[in-house]
CSV table of C-alpha atoms and ligand atoms in Angstrom, one decimal:
chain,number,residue,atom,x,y,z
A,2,UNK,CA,0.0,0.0,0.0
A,3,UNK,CA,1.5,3.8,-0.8
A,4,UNK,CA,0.6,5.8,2.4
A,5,UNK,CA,1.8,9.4,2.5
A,6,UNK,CA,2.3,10.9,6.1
A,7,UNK,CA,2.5,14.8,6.8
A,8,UNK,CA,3.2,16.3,9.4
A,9,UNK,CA,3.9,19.1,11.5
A,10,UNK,CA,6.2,19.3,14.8
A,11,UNK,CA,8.3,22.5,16.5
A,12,UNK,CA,10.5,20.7,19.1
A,13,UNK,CA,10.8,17.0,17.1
A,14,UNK,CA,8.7,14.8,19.3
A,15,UNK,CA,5.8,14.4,16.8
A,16,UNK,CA,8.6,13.4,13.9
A,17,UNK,CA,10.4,11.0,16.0
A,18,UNK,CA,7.2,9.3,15.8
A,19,UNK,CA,6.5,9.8,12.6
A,20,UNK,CA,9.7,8.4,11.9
A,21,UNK,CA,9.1,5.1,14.1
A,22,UNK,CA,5.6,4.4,12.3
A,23,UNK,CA,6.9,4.8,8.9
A,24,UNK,CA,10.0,1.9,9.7
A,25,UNK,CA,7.5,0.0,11.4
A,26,UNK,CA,5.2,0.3,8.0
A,27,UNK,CA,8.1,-0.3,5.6
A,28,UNK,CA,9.0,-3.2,7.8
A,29,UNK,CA,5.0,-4.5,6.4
A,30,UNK,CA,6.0,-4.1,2.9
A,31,UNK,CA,4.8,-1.1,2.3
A,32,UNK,CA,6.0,2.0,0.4
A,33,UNK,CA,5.9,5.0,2.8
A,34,UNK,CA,6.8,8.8,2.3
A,35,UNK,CA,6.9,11.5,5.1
A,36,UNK,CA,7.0,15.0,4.4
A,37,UNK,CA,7.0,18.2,7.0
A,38,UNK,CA,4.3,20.5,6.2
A,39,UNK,CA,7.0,23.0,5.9
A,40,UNK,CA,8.6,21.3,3.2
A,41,UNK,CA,5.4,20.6,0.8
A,42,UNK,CA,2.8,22.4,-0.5
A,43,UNK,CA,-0.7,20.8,0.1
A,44,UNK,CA,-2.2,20.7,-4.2
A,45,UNK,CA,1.1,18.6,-4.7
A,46,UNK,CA,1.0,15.5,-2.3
A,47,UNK,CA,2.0,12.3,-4.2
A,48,UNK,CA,-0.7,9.7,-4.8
A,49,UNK,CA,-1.2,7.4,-2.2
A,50,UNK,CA,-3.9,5.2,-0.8
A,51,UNK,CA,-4.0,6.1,2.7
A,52,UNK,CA,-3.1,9.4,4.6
A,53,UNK,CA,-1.7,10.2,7.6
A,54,UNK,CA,-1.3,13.7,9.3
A,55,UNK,CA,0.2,14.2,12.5
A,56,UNK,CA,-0.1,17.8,14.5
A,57,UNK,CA,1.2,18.7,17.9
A,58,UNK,CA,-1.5,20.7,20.4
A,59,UNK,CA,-1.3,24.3,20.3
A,60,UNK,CA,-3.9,26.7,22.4
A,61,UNK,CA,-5.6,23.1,23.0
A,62,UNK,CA,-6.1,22.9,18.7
A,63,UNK,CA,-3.8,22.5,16.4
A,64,UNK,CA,-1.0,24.7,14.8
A,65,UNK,CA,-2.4,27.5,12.6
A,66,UNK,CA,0.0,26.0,9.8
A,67,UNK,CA,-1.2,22.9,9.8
A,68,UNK,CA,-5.1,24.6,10.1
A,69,UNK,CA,-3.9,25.9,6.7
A,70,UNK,CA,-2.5,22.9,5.7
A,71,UNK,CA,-5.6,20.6,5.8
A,72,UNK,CA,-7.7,23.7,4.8
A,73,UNK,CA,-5.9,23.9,1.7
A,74,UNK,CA,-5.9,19.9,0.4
A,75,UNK,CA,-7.6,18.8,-2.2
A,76,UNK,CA,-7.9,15.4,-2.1
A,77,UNK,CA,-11.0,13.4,-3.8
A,78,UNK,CA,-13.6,12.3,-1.3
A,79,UNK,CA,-13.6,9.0,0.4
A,80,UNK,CA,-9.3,9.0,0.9
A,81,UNK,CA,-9.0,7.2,3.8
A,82,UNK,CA,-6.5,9.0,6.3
A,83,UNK,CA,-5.5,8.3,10.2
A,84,UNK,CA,-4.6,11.4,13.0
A,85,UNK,CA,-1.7,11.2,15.3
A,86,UNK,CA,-1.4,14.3,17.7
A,87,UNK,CA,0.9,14.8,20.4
A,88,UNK,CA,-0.2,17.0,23.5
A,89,UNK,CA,0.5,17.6,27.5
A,90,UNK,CA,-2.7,18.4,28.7
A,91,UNK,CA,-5.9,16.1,28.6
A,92,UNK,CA,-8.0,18.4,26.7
A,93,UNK,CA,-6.0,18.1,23.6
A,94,UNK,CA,-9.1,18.7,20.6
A,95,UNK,CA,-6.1,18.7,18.2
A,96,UNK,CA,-7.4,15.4,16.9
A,97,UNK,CA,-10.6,16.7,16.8
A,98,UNK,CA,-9.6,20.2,14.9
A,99,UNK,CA,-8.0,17.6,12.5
A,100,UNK,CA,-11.0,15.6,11.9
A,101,UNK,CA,-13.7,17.8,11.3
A,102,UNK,CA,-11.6,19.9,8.2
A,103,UNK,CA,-11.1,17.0,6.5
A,104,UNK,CA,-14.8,15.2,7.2
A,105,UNK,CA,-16.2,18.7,5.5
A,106,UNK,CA,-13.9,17.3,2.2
A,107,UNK,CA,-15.7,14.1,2.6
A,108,UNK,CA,-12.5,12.5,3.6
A,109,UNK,CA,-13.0,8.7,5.6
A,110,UNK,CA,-11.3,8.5,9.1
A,111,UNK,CA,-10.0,5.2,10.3
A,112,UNK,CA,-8.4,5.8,13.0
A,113,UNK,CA,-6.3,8.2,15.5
A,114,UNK,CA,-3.9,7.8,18.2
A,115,UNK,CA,-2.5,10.6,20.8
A,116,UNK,CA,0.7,10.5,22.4
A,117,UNK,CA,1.6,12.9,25.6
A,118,UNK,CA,4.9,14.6,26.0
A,119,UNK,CA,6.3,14.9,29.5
A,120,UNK,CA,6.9,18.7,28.8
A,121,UNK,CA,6.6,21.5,26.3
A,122,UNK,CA,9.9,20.1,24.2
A,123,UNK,CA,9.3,16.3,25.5
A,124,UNK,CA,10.4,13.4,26.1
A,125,UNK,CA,7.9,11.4,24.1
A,126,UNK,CA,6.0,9.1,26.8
A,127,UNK,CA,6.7,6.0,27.8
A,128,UNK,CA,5.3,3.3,25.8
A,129,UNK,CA,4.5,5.2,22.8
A,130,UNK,CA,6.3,2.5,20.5
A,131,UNK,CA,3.4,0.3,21.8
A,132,UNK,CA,0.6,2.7,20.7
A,133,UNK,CA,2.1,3.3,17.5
A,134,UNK,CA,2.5,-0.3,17.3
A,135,UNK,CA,-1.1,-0.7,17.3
A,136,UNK,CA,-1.8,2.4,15.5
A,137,UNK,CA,0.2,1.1,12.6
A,138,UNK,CA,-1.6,-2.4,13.0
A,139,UNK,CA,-5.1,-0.9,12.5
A,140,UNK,CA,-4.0,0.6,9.2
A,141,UNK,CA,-1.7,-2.0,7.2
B,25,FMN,C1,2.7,27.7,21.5
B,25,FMN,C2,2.4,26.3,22.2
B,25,FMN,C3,1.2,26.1,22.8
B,25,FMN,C4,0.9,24.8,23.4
B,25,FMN,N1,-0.4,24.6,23.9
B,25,FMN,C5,-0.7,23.4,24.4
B,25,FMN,C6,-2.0,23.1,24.8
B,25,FMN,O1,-2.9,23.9,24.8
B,25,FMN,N2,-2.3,21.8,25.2
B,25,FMN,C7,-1.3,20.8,25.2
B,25,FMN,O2,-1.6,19.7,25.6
B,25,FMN,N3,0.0,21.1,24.8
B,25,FMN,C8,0.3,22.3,24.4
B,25,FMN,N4,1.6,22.6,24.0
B,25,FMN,C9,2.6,21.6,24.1
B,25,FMN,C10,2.7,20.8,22.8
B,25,FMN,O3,1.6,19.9,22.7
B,25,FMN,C11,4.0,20.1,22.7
B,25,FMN,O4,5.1,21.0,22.6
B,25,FMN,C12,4.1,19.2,21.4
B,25,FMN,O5,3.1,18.2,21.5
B,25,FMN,C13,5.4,18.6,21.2
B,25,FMN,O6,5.5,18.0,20.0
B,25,FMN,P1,6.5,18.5,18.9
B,25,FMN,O7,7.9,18.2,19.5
B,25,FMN,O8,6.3,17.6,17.7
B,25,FMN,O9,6.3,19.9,18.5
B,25,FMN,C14,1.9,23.8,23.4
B,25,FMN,C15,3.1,24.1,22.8
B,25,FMN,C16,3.4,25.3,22.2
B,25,FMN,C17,4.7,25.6,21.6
């Protein structure tokens, strides 16, 4: 399966796991490309059969970049795509922010997964291999 993953993260904690998902999916066979937000403009993602964008929490949403971002796709309706967001606080709605831009494009959710950071810059919590282990298994 081609699965394209963009994402968005300030300190690195968010591409680190980024990072581990797409080994763990290439490990599966498949053929994965990750691409910073920063680095790629939103009418000229590659073709792919499944979508992945990952966001840190900001304000409780989601980065005003990456707001642009998924404002901006234009991907047909019915591309299946998954959320990652990292956060600190339990009322993280980053995932949420995330979702309901792309349901308004008719885009189909499968699944999302949320990883805390131990502070502002990180460390990545404990055990997050495991949940993106069964993130990734949920997908491919
Ligand atoms: C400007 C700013 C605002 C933030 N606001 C929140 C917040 O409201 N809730 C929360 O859980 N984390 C908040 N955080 C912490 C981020 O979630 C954390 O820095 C991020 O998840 C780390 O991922 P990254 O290394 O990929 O950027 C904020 C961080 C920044 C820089």
């Amino acid at each position: 399966m081609k699965i394209c993953i963009l994402y968005e993260s300030k300190y690195g904690n968010g591409k680190k796991c980024v990072e581990y998902l797409k080994k763990l999916m290439e490990e599966k066979g498949n053929d994965v490309k990750s691409f910073s937000i920063r680095k790629i403009k939103p009418d000229s993602l590659p073709k792919a059969d499944f979508y992945i964008f990952s966001s840190p929490t900001h304000i409780g949403s989601i980065p005003w970049k990456m707001k642009r971002f998924l404002k901006k796709l234009n991907l047909e309706q019915k591309t299946k795509y998954s959320l990652m967001a990292t956060y600190l606080g339990p009322k993280t709605k980053a995932i949420q922010k995330m979702d309901e831009i792309l349901q308004r494009k008719g885009m189909l959710k499968i699944s999302d997964v949320k990883i805390r950071v131990n502070g502002m810059k990180g460390p990545l919590e404990d055990g997050y291999e495991e949940k993106l282990k069964k993130f990734a298994e949920k997908i491919t």
